[in-house]
PDB file of C-alpha atoms and ligand atoms in Angstrom:
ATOM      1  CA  UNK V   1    -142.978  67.362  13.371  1.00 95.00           C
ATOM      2  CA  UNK V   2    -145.973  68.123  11.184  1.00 98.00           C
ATOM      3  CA  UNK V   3    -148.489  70.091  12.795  1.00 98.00           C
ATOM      4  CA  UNK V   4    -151.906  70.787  10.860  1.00 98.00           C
ATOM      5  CA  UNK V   5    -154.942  72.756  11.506  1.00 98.00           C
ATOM      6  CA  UNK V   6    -158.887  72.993  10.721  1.00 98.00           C
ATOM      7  CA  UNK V   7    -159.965  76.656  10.913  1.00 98.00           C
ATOM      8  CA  UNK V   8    -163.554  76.662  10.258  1.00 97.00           C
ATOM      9  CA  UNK V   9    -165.591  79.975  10.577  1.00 95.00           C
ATOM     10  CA  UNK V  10    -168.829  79.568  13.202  1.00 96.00           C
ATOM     11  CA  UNK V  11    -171.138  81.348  10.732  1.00 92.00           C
ATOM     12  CA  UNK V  12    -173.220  78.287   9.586  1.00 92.00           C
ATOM     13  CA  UNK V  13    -173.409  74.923  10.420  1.00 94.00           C
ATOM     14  CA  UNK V  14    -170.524  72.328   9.116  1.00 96.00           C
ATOM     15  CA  UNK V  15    -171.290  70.162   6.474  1.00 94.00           C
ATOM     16  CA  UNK V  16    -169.991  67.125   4.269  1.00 95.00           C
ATOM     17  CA  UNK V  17    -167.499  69.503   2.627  1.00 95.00           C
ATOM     18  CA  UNK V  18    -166.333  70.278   6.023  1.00 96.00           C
ATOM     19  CA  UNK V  19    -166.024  66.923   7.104  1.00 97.00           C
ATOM     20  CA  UNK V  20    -163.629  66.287   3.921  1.00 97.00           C
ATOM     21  CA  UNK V  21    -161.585  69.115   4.918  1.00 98.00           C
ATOM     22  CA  UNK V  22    -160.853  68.125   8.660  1.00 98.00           C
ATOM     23  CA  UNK V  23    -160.101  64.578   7.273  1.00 98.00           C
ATOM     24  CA  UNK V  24    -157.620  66.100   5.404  1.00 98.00           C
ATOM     25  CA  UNK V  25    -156.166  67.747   7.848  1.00 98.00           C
ATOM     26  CA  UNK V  26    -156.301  64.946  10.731  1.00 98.00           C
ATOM     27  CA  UNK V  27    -155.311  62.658   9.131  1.00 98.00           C
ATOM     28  CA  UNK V  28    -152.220  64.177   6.841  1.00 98.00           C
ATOM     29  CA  UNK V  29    -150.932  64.755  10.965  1.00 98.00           C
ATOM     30  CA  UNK V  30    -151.858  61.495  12.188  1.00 98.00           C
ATOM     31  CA  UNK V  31    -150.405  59.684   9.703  1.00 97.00           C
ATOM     32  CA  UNK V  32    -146.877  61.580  10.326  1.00 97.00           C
ATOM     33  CA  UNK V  33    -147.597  61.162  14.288  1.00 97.00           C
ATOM     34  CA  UNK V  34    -147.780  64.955  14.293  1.00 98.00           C
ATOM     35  CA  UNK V  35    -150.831  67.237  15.586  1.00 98.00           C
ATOM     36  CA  UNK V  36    -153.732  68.059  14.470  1.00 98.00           C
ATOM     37  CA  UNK V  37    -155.329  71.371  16.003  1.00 98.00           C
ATOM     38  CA  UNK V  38    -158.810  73.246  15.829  1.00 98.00           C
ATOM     39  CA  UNK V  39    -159.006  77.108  15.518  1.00 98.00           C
ATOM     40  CA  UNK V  40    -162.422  78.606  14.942  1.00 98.00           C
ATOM     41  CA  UNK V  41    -161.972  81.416  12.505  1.00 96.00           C
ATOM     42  CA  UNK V  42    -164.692  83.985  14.681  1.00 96.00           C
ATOM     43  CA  UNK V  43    -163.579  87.143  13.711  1.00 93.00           C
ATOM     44  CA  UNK V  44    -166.265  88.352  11.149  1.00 86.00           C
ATOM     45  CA  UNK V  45    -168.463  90.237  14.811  1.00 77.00           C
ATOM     46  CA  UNK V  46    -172.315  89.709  14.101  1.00 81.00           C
ATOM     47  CA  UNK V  47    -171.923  86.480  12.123  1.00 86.00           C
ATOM     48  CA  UNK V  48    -169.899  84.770  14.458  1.00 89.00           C
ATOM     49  CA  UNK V  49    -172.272  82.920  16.247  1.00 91.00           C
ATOM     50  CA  UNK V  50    -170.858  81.053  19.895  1.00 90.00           C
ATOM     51  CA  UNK V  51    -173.269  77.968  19.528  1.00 92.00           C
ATOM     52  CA  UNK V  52    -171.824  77.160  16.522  1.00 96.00           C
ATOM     53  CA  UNK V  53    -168.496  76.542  17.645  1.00 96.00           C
ATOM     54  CA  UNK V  54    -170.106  73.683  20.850  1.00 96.00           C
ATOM     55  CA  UNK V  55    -171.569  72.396  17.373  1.00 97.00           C
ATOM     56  CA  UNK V  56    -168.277  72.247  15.878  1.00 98.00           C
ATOM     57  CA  UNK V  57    -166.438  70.540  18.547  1.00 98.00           C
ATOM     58  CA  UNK V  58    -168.927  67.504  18.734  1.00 98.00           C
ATOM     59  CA  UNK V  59    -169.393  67.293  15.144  1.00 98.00           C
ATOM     60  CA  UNK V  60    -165.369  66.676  15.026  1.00 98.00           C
ATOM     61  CA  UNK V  61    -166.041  64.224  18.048  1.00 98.00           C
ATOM     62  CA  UNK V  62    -168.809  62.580  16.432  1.00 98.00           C
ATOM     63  CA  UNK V  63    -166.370  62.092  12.980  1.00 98.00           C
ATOM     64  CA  UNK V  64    -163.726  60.689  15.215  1.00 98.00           C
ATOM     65  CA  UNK V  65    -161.182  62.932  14.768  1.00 98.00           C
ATOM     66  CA  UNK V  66    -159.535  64.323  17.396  1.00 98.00           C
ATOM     67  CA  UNK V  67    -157.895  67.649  17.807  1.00 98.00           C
ATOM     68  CA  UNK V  68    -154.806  68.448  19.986  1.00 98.00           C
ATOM     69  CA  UNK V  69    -153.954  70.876  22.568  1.00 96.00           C
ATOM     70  CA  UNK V  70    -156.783  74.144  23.446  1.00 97.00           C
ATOM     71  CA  UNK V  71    -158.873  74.952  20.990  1.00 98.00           C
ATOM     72  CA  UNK V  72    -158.062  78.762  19.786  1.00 97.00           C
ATOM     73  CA  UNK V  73    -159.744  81.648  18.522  1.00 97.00           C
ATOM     74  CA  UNK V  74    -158.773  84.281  16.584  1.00 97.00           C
ATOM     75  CA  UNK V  75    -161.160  86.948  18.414  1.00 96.00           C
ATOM     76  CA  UNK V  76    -158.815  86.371  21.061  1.00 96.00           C
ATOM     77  CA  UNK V  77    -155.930  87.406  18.891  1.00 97.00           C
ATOM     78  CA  UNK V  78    -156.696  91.133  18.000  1.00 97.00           C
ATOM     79  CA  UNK V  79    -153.038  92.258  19.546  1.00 98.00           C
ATOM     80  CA  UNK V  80    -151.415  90.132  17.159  1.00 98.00           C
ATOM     81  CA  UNK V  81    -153.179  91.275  14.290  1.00 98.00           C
ATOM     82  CA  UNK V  82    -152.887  95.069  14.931  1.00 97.00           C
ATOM     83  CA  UNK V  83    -148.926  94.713  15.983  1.00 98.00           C
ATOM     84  CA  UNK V  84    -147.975  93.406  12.495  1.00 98.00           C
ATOM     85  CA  UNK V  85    -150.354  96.184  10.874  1.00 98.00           C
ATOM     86  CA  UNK V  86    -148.660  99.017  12.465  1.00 97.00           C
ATOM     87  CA  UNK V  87    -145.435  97.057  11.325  1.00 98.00           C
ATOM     88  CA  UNK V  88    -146.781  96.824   7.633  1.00 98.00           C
ATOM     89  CA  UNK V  89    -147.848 100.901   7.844  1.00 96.00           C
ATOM     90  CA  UNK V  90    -144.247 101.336   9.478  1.00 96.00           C
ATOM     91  CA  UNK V  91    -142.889  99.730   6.363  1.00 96.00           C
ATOM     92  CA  UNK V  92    -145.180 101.568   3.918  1.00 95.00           C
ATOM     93  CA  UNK V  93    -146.628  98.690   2.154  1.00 97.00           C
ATOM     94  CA  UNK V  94    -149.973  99.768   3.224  1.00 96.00           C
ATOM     95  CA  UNK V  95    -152.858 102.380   2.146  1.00 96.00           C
ATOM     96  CA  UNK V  96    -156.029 103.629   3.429  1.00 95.00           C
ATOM     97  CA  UNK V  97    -158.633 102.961   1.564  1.00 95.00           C
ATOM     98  CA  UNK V  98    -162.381 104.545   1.627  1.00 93.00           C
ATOM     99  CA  UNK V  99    -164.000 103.024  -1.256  1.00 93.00           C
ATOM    100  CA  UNK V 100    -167.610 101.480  -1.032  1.00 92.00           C
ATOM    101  CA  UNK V 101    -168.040  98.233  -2.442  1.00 90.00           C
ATOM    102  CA  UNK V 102    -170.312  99.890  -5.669  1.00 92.00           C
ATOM    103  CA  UNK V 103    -167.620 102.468  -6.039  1.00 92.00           C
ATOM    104  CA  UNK V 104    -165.180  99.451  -6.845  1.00 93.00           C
ATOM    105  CA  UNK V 105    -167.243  97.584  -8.575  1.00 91.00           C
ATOM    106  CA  UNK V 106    -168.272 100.739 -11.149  1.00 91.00           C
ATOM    107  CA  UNK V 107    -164.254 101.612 -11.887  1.00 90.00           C
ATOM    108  CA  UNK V 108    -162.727  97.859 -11.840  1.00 91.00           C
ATOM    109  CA  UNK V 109    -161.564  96.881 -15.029  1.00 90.00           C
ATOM    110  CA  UNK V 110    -160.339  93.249 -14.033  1.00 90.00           C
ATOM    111  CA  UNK V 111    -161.549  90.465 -11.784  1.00 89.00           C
ATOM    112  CA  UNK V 112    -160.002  87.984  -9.368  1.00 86.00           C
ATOM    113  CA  UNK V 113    -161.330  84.716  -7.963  1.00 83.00           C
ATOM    114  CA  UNK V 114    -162.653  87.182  -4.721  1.00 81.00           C
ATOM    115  CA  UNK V 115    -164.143  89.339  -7.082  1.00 87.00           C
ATOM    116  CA  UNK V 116    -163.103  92.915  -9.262  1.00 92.00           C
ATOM    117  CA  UNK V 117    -159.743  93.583  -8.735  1.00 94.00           C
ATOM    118  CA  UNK V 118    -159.464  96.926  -7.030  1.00 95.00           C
ATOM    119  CA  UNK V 119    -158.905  99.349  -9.502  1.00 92.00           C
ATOM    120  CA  UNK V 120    -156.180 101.517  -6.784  1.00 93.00           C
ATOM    121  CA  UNK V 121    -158.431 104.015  -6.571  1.00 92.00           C
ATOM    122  CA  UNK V 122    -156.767 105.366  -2.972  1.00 93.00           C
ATOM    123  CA  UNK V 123    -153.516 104.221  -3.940  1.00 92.00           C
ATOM    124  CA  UNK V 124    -151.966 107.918  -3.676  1.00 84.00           C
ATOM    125  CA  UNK V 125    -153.863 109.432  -1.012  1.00 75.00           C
ATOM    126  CA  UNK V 126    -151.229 108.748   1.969  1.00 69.00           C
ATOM    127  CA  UNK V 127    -153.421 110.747   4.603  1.00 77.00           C
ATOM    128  CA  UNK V 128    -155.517 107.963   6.960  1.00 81.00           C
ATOM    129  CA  UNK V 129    -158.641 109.723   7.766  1.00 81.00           C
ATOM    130  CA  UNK V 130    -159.871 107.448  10.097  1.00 84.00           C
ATOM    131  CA  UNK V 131    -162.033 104.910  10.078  1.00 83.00           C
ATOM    132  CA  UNK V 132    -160.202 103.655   6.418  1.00 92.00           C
ATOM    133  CA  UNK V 133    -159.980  99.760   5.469  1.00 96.00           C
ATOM    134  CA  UNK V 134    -156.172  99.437   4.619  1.00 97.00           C
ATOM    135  CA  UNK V 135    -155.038  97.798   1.811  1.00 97.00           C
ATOM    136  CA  UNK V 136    -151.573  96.259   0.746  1.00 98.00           C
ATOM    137  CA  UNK V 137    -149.913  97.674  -2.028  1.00 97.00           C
ATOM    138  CA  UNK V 138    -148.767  94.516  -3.609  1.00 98.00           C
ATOM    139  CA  UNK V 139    -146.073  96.064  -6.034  1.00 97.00           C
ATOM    140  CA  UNK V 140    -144.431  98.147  -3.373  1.00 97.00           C
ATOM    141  CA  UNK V 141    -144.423  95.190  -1.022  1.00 98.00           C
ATOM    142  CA  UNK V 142    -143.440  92.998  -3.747  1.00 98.00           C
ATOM    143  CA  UNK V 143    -140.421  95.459  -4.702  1.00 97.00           C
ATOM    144  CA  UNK V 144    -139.032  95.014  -1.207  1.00 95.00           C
ATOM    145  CA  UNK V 145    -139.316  91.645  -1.071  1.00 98.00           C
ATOM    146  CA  UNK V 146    -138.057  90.854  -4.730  1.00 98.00           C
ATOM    147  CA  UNK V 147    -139.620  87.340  -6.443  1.00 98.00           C
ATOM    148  CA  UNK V 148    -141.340  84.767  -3.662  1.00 98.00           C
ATOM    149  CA  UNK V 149    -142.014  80.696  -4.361  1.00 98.00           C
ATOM    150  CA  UNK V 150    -144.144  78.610  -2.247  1.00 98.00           C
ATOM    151  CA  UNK V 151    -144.658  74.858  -2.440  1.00 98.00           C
ATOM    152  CA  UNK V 152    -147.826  72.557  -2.841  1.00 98.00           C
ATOM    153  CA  UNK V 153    -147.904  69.271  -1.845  1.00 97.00           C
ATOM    154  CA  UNK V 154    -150.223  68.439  -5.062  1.00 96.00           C
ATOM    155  CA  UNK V 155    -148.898  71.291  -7.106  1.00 96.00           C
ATOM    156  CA  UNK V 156    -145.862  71.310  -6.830  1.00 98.00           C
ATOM    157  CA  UNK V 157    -143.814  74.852  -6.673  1.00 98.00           C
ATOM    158  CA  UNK V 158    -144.881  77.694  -7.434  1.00 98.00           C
ATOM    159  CA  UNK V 159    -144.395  81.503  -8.056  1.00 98.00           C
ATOM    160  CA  UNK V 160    -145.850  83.687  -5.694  1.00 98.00           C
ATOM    161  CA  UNK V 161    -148.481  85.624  -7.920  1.00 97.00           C
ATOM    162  CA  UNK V 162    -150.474  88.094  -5.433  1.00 97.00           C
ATOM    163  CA  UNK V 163    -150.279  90.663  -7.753  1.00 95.00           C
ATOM    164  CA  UNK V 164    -153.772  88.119  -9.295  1.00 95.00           C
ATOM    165  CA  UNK V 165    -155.745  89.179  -6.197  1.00 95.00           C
ATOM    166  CA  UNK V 166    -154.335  92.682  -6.401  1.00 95.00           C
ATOM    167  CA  UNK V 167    -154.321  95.062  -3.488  1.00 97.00           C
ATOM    168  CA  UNK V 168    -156.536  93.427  -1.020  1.00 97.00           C
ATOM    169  CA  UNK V 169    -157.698  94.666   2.049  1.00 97.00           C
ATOM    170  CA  UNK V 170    -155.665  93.635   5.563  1.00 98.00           C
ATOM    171  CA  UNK V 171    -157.183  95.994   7.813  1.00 97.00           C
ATOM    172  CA  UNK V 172    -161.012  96.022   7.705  1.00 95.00           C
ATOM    173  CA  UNK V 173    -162.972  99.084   8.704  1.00 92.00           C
ATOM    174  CA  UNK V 174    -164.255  97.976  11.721  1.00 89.00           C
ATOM    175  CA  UNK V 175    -161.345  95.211  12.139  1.00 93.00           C
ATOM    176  CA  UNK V 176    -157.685  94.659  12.974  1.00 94.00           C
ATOM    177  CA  UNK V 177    -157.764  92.022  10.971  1.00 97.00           C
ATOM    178  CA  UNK V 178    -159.151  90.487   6.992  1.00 96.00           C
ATOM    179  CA  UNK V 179    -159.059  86.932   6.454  1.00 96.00           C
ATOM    180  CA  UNK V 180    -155.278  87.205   4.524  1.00 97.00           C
ATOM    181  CA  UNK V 181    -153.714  88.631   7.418  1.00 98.00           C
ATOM    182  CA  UNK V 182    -155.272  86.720  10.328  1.00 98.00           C
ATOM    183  CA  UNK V 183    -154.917  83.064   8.823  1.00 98.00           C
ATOM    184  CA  UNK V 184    -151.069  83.893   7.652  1.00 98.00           C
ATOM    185  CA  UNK V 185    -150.310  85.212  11.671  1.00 98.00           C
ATOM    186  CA  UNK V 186    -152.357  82.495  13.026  1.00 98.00           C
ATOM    187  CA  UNK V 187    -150.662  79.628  10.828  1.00 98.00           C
ATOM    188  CA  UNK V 188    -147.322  81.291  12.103  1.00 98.00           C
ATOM    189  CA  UNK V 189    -147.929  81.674  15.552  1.00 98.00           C
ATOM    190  CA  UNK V 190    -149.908  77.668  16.017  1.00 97.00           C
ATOM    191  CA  UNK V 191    -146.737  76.000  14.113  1.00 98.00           C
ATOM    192  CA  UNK V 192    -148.150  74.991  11.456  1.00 98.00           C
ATOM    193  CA  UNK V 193    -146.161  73.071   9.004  1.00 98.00           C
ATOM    194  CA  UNK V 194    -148.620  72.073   6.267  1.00 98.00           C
ATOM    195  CA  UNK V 195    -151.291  74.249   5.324  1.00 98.00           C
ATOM    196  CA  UNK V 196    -154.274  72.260   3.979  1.00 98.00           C
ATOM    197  CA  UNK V 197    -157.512  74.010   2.930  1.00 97.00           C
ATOM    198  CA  UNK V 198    -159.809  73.596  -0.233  1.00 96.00           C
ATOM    199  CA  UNK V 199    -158.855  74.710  -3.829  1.00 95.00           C
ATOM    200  CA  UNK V 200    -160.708  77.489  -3.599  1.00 93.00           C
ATOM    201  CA  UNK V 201    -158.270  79.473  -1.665  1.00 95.00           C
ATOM    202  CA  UNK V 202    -155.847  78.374  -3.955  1.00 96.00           C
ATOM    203  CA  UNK V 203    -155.038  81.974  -5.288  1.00 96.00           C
ATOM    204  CA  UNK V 204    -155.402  83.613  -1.432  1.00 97.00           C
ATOM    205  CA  UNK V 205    -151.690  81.715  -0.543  1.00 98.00           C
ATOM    206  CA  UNK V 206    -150.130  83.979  -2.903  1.00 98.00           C
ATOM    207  CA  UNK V 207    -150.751  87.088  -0.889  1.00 98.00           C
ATOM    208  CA  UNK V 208    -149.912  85.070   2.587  1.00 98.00           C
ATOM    209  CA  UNK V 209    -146.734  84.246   1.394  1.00 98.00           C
ATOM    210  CA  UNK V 210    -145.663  87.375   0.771  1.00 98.00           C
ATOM    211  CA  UNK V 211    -147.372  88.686   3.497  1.00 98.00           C
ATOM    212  CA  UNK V 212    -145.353  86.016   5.794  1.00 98.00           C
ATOM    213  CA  UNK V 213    -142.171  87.481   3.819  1.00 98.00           C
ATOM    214  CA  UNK V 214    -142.787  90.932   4.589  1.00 98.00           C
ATOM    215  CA  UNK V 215    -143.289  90.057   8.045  1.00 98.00           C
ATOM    216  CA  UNK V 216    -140.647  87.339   8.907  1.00 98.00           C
ATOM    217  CA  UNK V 217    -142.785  84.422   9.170  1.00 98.00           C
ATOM    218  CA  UNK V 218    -141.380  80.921   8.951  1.00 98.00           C
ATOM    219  CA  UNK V 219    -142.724  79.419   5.763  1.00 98.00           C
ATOM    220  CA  UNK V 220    -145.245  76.195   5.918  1.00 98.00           C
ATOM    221  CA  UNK V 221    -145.901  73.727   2.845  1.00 98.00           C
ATOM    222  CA  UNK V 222    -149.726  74.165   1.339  1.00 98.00           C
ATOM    223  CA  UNK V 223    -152.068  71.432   0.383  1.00 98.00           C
ATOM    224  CA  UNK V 224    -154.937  72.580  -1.501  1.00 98.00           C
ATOM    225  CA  UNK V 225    -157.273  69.860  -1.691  1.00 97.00           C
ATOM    226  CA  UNK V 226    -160.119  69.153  -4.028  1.00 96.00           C
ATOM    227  CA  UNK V 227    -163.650  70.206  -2.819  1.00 95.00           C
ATOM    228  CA  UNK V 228    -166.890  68.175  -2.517  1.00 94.00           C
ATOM    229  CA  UNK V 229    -168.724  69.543  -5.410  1.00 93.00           C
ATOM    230  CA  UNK V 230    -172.165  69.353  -6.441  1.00 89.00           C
ATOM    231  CA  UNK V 231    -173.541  68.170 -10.209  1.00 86.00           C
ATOM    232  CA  UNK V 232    -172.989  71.568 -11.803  1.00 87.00           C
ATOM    233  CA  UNK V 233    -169.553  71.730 -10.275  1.00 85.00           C
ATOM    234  CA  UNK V 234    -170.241  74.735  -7.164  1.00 88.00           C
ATOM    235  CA  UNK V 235    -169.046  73.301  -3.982  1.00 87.00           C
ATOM    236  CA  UNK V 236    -171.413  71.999  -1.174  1.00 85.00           C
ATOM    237  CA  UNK V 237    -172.953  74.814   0.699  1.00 74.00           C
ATOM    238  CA  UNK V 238    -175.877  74.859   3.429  1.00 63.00           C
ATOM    239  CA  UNK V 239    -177.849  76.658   1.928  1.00 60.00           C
ATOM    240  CA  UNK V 240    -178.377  74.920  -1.425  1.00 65.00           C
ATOM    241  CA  UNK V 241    -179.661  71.956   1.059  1.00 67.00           C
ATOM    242  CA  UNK V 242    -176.609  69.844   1.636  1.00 75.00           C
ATOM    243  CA  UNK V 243    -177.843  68.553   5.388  1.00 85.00           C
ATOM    244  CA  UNK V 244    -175.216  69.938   8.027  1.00 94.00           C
ATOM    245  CA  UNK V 245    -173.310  67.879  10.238  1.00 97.00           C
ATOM    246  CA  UNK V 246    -175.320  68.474  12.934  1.00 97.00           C
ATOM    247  CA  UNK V 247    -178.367  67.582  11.580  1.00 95.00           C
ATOM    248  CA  UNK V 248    -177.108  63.802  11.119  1.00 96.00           C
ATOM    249  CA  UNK V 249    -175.559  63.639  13.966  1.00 98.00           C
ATOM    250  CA  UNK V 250    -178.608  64.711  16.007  1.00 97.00           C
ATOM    251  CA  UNK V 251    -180.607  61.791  13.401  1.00 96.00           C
ATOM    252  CA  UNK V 252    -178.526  59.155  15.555  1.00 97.00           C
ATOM    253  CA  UNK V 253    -176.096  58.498  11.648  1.00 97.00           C
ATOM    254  CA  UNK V 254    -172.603  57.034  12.325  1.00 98.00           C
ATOM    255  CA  UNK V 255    -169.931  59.766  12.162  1.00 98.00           C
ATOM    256  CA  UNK V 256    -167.100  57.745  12.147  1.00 98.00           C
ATOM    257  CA  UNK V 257    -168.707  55.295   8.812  1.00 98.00           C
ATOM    258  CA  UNK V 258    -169.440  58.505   7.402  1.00 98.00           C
ATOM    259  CA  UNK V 259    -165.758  59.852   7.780  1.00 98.00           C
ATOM    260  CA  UNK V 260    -164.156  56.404   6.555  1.00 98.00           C
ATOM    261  CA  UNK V 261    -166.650  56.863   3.340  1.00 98.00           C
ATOM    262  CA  UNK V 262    -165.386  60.380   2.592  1.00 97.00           C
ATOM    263  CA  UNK V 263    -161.656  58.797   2.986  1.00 98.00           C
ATOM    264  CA  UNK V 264    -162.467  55.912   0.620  1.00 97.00           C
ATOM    265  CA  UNK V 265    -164.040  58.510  -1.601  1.00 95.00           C
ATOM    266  CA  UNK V 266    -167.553  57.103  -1.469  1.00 96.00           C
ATOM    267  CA  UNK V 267    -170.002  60.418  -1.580  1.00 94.00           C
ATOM    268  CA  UNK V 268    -173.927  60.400  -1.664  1.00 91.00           C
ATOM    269  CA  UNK V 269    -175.248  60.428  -5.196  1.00 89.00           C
ATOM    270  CA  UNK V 270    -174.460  63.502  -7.190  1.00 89.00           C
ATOM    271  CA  UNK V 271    -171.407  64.158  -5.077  1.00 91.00           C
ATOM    272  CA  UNK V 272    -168.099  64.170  -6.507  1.00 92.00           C
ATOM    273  CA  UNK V 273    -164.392  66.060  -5.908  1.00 94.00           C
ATOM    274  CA  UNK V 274    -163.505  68.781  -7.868  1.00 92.00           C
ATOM    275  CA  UNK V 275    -160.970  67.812 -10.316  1.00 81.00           C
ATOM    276  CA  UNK V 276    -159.026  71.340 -10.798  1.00 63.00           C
TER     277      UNK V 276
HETATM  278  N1  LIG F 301    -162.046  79.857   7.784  1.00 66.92           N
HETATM  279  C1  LIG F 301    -161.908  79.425   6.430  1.00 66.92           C
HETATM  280  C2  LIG F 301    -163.176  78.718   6.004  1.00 66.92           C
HETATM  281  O1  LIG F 301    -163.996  78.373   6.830  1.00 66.92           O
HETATM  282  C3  LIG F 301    -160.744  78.471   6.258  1.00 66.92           C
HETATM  283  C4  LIG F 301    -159.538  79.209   5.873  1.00 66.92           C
HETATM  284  C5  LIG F 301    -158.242  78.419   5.797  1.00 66.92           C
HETATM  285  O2  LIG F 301    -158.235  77.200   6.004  1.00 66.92           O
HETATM  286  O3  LIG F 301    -157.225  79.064   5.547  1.00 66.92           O
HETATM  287  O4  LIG F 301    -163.358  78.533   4.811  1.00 66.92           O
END
């Protein structure tokens, strides 16, 4: 049975490029009478904000599109994400790493789509002082693990490539958990069979599946679909004054018209899907 997801992260009110990606999502399941579930993506501490996520829910309501089963939330999840770090540390595939942002940024010599490439500064120091972010060492891992493929619905099959985003952090300083390593547990542990999120994180799936690899996760399929885009081509954001969900729906607009528009790709003027 196919069982997607729409993980949104309560730091800012949903917009129309949000609304795309739940329709994505909802309806790839619907259409295969599979589920269709919500998990709010709150583990970034001060920018997680609770109100957002009662936004969230009636924002999807308001769409018309229906999630199954509890809502979940990966704050609630911390166990999870600190059992399969100590397994990754157990395995040696991780690193401590004290670096500052600037300090990166003044010795990296190549850059990603998440920005320099970190130069493996800490990549020999094997003492944890405390307090460290770790990071993956992506040949290591990759040498245990020998060559990886994944599979894209629109893209067909491809080599895994994480070696482009280069060793990148798992463990945050002040978390159990980055983005890579909570969305790859969190697809695992919710079932999901088809990953669907925007181009953007195109390049991220190449660490989870080795990540899921290392760690004996079952494998989904991806779909990386195109994003809303504005004229000069950078996606929709809130703050460059595409109106959030919210607001509309508060304005007494139809969610459900405005869903079936997105499906029939009919955007406001200057709108368009990215074509990459
Ligand atoms: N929480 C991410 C976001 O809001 C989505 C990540 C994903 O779908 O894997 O962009």
């Amino acid at each position: 049975m196919i069982r997607t997801r729409f993980a949104p992260s309560p730091n800012g009110a949903l917009h129309l490029g949000h609304a795309y990606a739940a329709i994505v999502a909802h309806d790839l399941a619907r259409r295969g009478s599979g589920e269709f579930l919500l998990r709010i993506e709150d583990i970034d501490g001060p920018r997680s904000r609770p109100e957002f996520v009662c936004e969230f829910l009636a924002d999807l309501e308001w769409l018309g599109l229906p999630w199954d089963n509890d809502v979940s939330f990966q704050s609630r999840r911390f166990a999870d994400y600190e059992d399969a770090a100590e397994r990754l540390k157990a395995m040696d595939v991780l690193y401590p790493c004290t670096c500052t942002r600037a300090e990166i940024a003044a010795a990296a010599t190549a850059a990603g789509p998440e920005g320099p490439i970190y130069p493996g500064t800490c990549r020999e120091k094997n003492r944890d002082p405390g307090g460290a972010a770790w990071r993956l060492d992506v040949s290591k891992a990759l040498a245990f693990t020998g060559p990886l493929e994944w599979t894209d619905e629109i893209a067909g099959v491809r080599n895994a490539r994480p070696d482009l985003l280069g060793d990148v952090v798992l463990v945050r300083k002040e978390l159990p958990a980055s983005y890579h390593l909570a969305a790859t547990l969190d697809d695992a542990k919710d079932g999901i069979t088809v990953v669907t999120r925007g181009q953007d994180l195109f390049t991220a799936t190449h660490v989870h599946r080795l990540l899921q690899e290392l760690l004996g996760l079952p494998v989904p399929v991806w779909h990386h679909h195109p994003l809303l885009v504005e004229p000069d081509g950078r996606k929709l954001a809130k703050r460059r004054g595409s109106p959030s969900l919210a607001d509309r729906r508060r304005a007494g607009e139809d969610g459900r018209a405005i869903a079936d528009d997105l499906r029939l790709g009919r955007f406001p003027a200057g709108i368009s899907l990215s074509s990459a």
